[in-house]
Amino acid sequence: MPTTRQIRRQCLIIVFLVVVVNLALVEYRRRTRPYPVLGVNPAQHSLYAPVARSSPPMWRCLDSSKVIQYDAVNDDYCDCADGSDEPGTSACRDGTFFCLNDGGDTGRRIPSYSVSDGLCEPDCCDGSDEPLGVCPNTCSTHGLPQRDSQLQGAFQKDT
């Protein structure tokens, strides 16, 4: 019959193993993350899917110049000549970042040099171009004047 001390030890080992397995699964999911990829227009998310049946997961630059490991996408290092591997960072000189502008405004592209620059861009009113918490989502108020003028124009056409 096991002693109380042995049972506690076995319980601690089981808890430790559960934690380690969960951490490993989280890391695995992070490394093999399916799109969406930060900074990509939702209509183009399929372009950021890993190459089929590649192990480790690989990804082909949009200009097809190179195949890189999938975890190199948005790693803040410009691997592809066209900069397509860094849509969510400012690593590539001529890249663009797609702001979804969730909450009222329409999505827009901004130059990648504006990503993580500490400035709250009006063209990226959801703040997605900055680290979490730097810029508040102002899309609901930012989009109101635009919607009001569109509604006003539509109303004037009807009268």
PDB file of C-alpha atoms in Angstrom:
ATOM      1  CA  MET A   1       0.000   0.000   0.000  1.00  0.00           C
ATOM      2  CA  PRO A   2       1.520   3.382  -1.038  1.00  0.00           C
ATOM      3  CA  THR A   3       2.158   5.954   1.630  1.00  0.00           C
ATOM      4  CA  THR A   4       0.718   9.467   1.602  1.00  0.00           C
ATOM      5  CA  ARG A   5       4.127  10.803   0.634  1.00  0.00           C
ATOM      6  CA  GLN A   6       4.346   8.465  -2.373  1.00  0.00           C
ATOM      7  CA  ILE A   7       0.844   9.442  -3.518  1.00  0.00           C
ATOM      8  CA  ARG A   8       1.706  13.156  -3.288  1.00  0.00           C
ATOM      9  CA  ARG A   9       4.886  12.576  -5.254  1.00  0.00           C
ATOM     10  CA  GLN A  10       2.988  10.702  -7.974  1.00  0.00           C
ATOM     11  CA  CYS A  11       0.385  13.483  -8.125  1.00  0.00           C
ATOM     12  CA  LEU A  12       3.115  16.112  -8.485  1.00  0.00           C
ATOM     13  CA  ILE A  13       4.727  14.115 -11.283  1.00  0.00           C
ATOM     14  CA  ILE A  14       1.391  13.823 -13.083  1.00  0.00           C
ATOM     15  CA  VAL A  15       0.701  17.562 -12.714  1.00  0.00           C
ATOM     16  CA  PHE A  16       4.212  18.345 -13.957  1.00  0.00           C
ATOM     17  CA  LEU A  17       3.753  16.091 -16.996  1.00  0.00           C
ATOM     18  CA  VAL A  18       0.369  17.639 -17.815  1.00  0.00           C
ATOM     19  CA  VAL A  19       1.887  21.135 -17.666  1.00  0.00           C
ATOM     20  CA  VAL A  20       4.851  20.135 -19.857  1.00  0.00           C
ATOM     21  CA  VAL A  21       2.596  18.472 -22.444  1.00  0.00           C
ATOM     22  CA  ASN A  22       0.290  21.517 -22.538  1.00  0.00           C
ATOM     23  CA  LEU A  23       3.229  23.884 -23.000  1.00  0.00           C
ATOM     24  CA  ALA A  24       4.576  21.687 -25.786  1.00  0.00           C
ATOM     25  CA  LEU A  25       1.184  21.732 -27.519  1.00  0.00           C
ATOM     26  CA  VAL A  26       0.942  25.513 -27.246  1.00  0.00           C
ATOM     27  CA  GLU A  27       4.419  25.892 -28.756  1.00  0.00           C
ATOM     28  CA  TYR A  28       3.607  23.386 -31.511  1.00  0.00           C
ATOM     29  CA  ARG A  29       0.432  25.293 -32.395  1.00  0.00           C
ATOM     30  CA  ARG A  30       2.360  28.565 -32.414  1.00  0.00           C
ATOM     31  CA  ARG A  31       5.010  27.197 -34.758  1.00  0.00           C
ATOM     32  CA  THR A  32       2.527  25.544 -37.097  1.00  0.00           C
ATOM     33  CA  ARG A  33      -0.050  28.283 -36.779  1.00  0.00           C
ATOM     34  CA  PRO A  34      -2.512  28.346 -39.570  1.00  0.00           C
ATOM     35  CA  TYR A  35      -3.221  31.698 -41.126  1.00  0.00           C
ATOM     36  CA  PRO A  36      -4.530  34.363 -40.541  1.00  0.00           C
ATOM     37  CA  VAL A  37      -1.203  36.120 -40.418  1.00  0.00           C
ATOM     38  CA  LEU A  38      -0.995  39.617 -38.923  1.00  0.00           C
ATOM     39  CA  GLY A  39      -0.966  42.360 -41.558  1.00  0.00           C
ATOM     40  CA  VAL A  40      -2.595  40.303 -44.335  1.00  0.00           C
ATOM     41  CA  ASN A  41      -5.870  41.201 -46.035  1.00  0.00           C
ATOM     42  CA  PRO A  42      -8.411  38.471 -45.135  1.00  0.00           C
ATOM     43  CA  ALA A  43      -9.043  37.954 -48.854  1.00  0.00           C
ATOM     44  CA  GLN A  44      -5.386  36.896 -49.181  1.00  0.00           C
ATOM     45  CA  HIS A  45      -5.076  34.629 -46.120  1.00  0.00           C
ATOM     46  CA  SER A  46      -4.925  31.525 -48.322  1.00  0.00           C
ATOM     47  CA  LEU A  47      -1.636  32.819 -49.769  1.00  0.00           C
ATOM     48  CA  TYR A  48      -0.134  32.412 -46.307  1.00  0.00           C
ATOM     49  CA  ALA A  49      -0.970  28.742 -45.855  1.00  0.00           C
ATOM     50  CA  PRO A  50       2.042  26.470 -45.280  1.00  0.00           C
ATOM     51  CA  VAL A  51       3.291  24.382 -48.196  1.00  0.00           C
ATOM     52  CA  ALA A  52       1.298  21.144 -48.196  1.00  0.00           C
ATOM     53  CA  ARG A  53       2.841  18.175 -46.369  1.00  0.00           C
ATOM     54  CA  SER A  54       6.057  19.958 -45.442  1.00  0.00           C
ATOM     55  CA  SER A  55       7.841  19.037 -42.252  1.00  0.00           C
ATOM     56  CA  PRO A  56       8.801  21.322 -40.647  1.00  0.00           C
ATOM     57  CA  PRO A  57       6.060  23.582 -42.069  1.00  0.00           C
ATOM     58  CA  MET A  58       7.416  25.665 -44.937  1.00  0.00           C
ATOM     59  CA  TRP A  59       6.094  28.698 -46.811  1.00  0.00           C
ATOM     60  CA  ARG A  60       6.828  29.992 -50.329  1.00  0.00           C
ATOM     61  CA  CYS A  61       7.465  33.729 -50.812  1.00  0.00           C
ATOM     62  CA  LEU A  62       4.734  35.343 -52.910  1.00  0.00           C
ATOM     63  CA  ASP A  63       7.234  36.040 -55.702  1.00  0.00           C
ATOM     64  CA  SER A  64       8.243  32.327 -55.548  1.00  0.00           C
ATOM     65  CA  SER A  65      11.895  33.332 -55.117  1.00  0.00           C
ATOM     66  CA  LYS A  66      12.419  31.305 -51.966  1.00  0.00           C
ATOM     67  CA  VAL A  67      10.917  28.729 -49.612  1.00  0.00           C
ATOM     68  CA  ILE A  68      11.383  29.449 -45.906  1.00  0.00           C
ATOM     69  CA  GLN A  69      10.312  27.830 -42.651  1.00  0.00           C
ATOM     70  CA  TYR A  70       6.766  28.863 -41.780  1.00  0.00           C
ATOM     71  CA  ASP A  71       7.813  30.190 -38.387  1.00  0.00           C
ATOM     72  CA  ALA A  72       9.996  32.757 -40.226  1.00  0.00           C
ATOM     73  CA  VAL A  73       6.841  34.581 -41.386  1.00  0.00           C
ATOM     74  CA  ASN A  74       6.531  37.791 -39.323  1.00  0.00           C
ATOM     75  CA  ASP A  75       9.750  37.068 -37.405  1.00  0.00           C
ATOM     76  CA  ASP A  76      10.994  40.652 -37.973  1.00  0.00           C
ATOM     77  CA  TYR A  77      13.635  39.565 -40.511  1.00  0.00           C
ATOM     78  CA  CYS A  78      13.158  40.102 -44.242  1.00  0.00           C
ATOM     79  CA  ASP A  79      13.804  36.717 -45.889  1.00  0.00           C
ATOM     80  CA  CYS A  80      11.917  37.183 -49.185  1.00  0.00           C
ATOM     81  CA  ALA A  81      13.114  39.562 -51.888  1.00  0.00           C
ATOM     82  CA  ASP A  82       9.580  40.933 -52.246  1.00  0.00           C
ATOM     83  CA  GLY A  83       9.127  41.360 -48.468  1.00  0.00           C
ATOM     84  CA  SER A  84       6.041  39.153 -48.468  1.00  0.00           C
ATOM     85  CA  ASP A  85       7.232  37.184 -45.430  1.00  0.00           C
ATOM     86  CA  GLU A  86       6.896  40.234 -43.163  1.00  0.00           C
ATOM     87  CA  PRO A  87       3.369  41.624 -43.626  1.00  0.00           C
ATOM     88  CA  GLY A  88       3.017  42.280 -39.892  1.00  0.00           C
ATOM     89  CA  THR A  89       6.379  43.900 -39.162  1.00  0.00           C
ATOM     90  CA  SER A  90       8.466  46.812 -40.412  1.00  0.00           C
ATOM     91  CA  ALA A  91      11.412  44.562 -41.341  1.00  0.00           C
ATOM     92  CA  CYS A  92      11.071  44.879 -45.126  1.00  0.00           C
ATOM     93  CA  ARG A  93      11.589  48.257 -46.733  1.00  0.00           C
ATOM     94  CA  ASP A  94       8.848  48.199 -49.379  1.00  0.00           C
ATOM     95  CA  GLY A  95       6.254  46.089 -47.574  1.00  0.00           C
ATOM     96  CA  THR A  96       2.682  46.931 -46.710  1.00  0.00           C
ATOM     97  CA  PHE A  97       0.500  46.172 -43.701  1.00  0.00           C
ATOM     98  CA  PHE A  98      -3.236  45.589 -43.980  1.00  0.00           C
ATOM     99  CA  CYS A  99      -5.304  47.197 -41.219  1.00  0.00           C
ATOM    100  CA  LEU A 100      -8.619  45.411 -40.849  1.00  0.00           C
ATOM    101  CA  ASN A 101     -10.097  48.457 -39.081  1.00  0.00           C
ATOM    102  CA  ASP A 102     -12.609  46.305 -37.273  1.00  0.00           C
ATOM    103  CA  GLY A 103     -15.431  48.322 -35.825  1.00  0.00           C
ATOM    104  CA  GLY A 104     -16.722  50.583 -38.525  1.00  0.00           C
ATOM    105  CA  ASP A 105     -14.160  51.684 -41.064  1.00  0.00           C
ATOM    106  CA  THR A 106     -12.996  49.825 -44.147  1.00  0.00           C
ATOM    107  CA  GLY A 107      -9.675  48.005 -44.271  1.00  0.00           C
ATOM    108  CA  ARG A 108      -6.656  49.891 -45.573  1.00  0.00           C
ATOM    109  CA  ARG A 109      -3.036  49.245 -46.502  1.00  0.00           C
ATOM    110  CA  ILE A 110      -0.327  51.301 -44.879  1.00  0.00           C
ATOM    111  CA  PRO A 111       3.439  51.273 -45.515  1.00  0.00           C
ATOM    112  CA  SER A 112       5.190  48.694 -43.350  1.00  0.00           C
ATOM    113  CA  TYR A 113       7.537  51.352 -41.961  1.00  0.00           C
ATOM    114  CA  SER A 114       4.491  52.596 -40.010  1.00  0.00           C
ATOM    115  CA  VAL A 115       4.196  49.288 -38.132  1.00  0.00           C
ATOM    116  CA  SER A 116       5.284  49.496 -34.474  1.00  0.00           C
ATOM    117  CA  ASP A 117       6.379  53.120 -34.813  1.00  0.00           C
ATOM    118  CA  GLY A 118       4.426  54.188 -31.721  1.00  0.00           C
ATOM    119  CA  LEU A 119       2.088  56.438 -33.716  1.00  0.00           C
ATOM    120  CA  CYS A 120      -1.662  55.882 -33.850  1.00  0.00           C
ATOM    121  CA  GLU A 121      -2.348  56.198 -37.569  1.00  0.00           C
ATOM    122  CA  PRO A 122      -5.824  57.376 -38.661  1.00  0.00           C
ATOM    123  CA  ASP A 123      -5.626  54.950 -41.595  1.00  0.00           C
ATOM    124  CA  CYS A 124      -5.225  52.117 -39.089  1.00  0.00           C
ATOM    125  CA  CYS A 125      -7.923  53.147 -36.629  1.00  0.00           C
ATOM    126  CA  ASP A 126      -8.091  49.697 -34.982  1.00  0.00           C
ATOM    127  CA  GLY A 127      -4.516  50.091 -33.710  1.00  0.00           C
ATOM    128  CA  SER A 128      -3.472  46.712 -35.139  1.00  0.00           C
ATOM    129  CA  ASP A 129      -0.250  48.183 -36.534  1.00  0.00           C
ATOM    130  CA  GLU A 130       1.031  48.758 -32.996  1.00  0.00           C
ATOM    131  CA  PRO A 131       1.670  46.410 -30.060  1.00  0.00           C
ATOM    132  CA  LEU A 132      -1.438  45.556 -28.067  1.00  0.00           C
ATOM    133  CA  GLY A 133      -2.563  48.456 -25.886  1.00  0.00           C
ATOM    134  CA  VAL A 134      -0.540  51.215 -27.570  1.00  0.00           C
ATOM    135  CA  CYS A 135      -3.361  52.556 -29.742  1.00  0.00           C
ATOM    136  CA  PRO A 136      -7.044  52.258 -28.855  1.00  0.00           C
ATOM    137  CA  ASN A 137      -9.559  51.138 -31.461  1.00  0.00           C
ATOM    138  CA  THR A 138     -11.146  54.389 -32.642  1.00  0.00           C
ATOM    139  CA  CYS A 139     -12.792  52.941 -35.755  1.00  0.00           C
ATOM    140  CA  SER A 140     -16.343  53.374 -34.486  1.00  0.00           C
ATOM    141  CA  THR A 141     -15.829  57.125 -34.034  1.00  0.00           C
ATOM    142  CA  HIS A 142     -13.325  57.532 -36.869  1.00  0.00           C
ATOM    143  CA  GLY A 143     -15.729  56.005 -39.400  1.00  0.00           C
ATOM    144  CA  LEU A 144     -18.753  58.081 -38.323  1.00  0.00           C
ATOM    145  CA  PRO A 145     -17.979  61.262 -40.325  1.00  0.00           C
ATOM    146  CA  GLN A 146     -17.338  59.155 -43.439  1.00  0.00           C
ATOM    147  CA  ARG A 147     -20.595  57.215 -42.989  1.00  0.00           C
ATOM    148  CA  ASP A 148     -22.515  60.412 -42.201  1.00  0.00           C
ATOM    149  CA  SER A 149     -21.315  62.055 -45.413  1.00  0.00           C
ATOM    150  CA  GLN A 150     -22.179  58.910 -47.408  1.00  0.00           C
ATOM    151  CA  LEU A 151     -25.659  58.822 -45.867  1.00  0.00           C
ATOM    152  CA  GLN A 152     -26.096  62.549 -46.462  1.00  0.00           C
ATOM    153  CA  GLY A 153     -25.117  62.099 -50.120  1.00  0.00           C
ATOM    154  CA  ALA A 154     -27.519  59.176 -50.520  1.00  0.00           C
ATOM    155  CA  PHE A 155     -30.306  61.175 -48.875  1.00  0.00           C
ATOM    156  CA  GLN A 156     -29.731  64.166 -51.177  1.00  0.00           C
ATOM    157  CA  LYS A 157     -29.881  61.892 -54.256  1.00  0.00           C
ATOM    158  CA  ASP A 158     -33.275  60.563 -53.151  1.00  0.00           C
ATOM    159  CA  THR A 159     -34.816  64.021 -52.696  1.00  0.00           C
TER     160      THR A 159
END
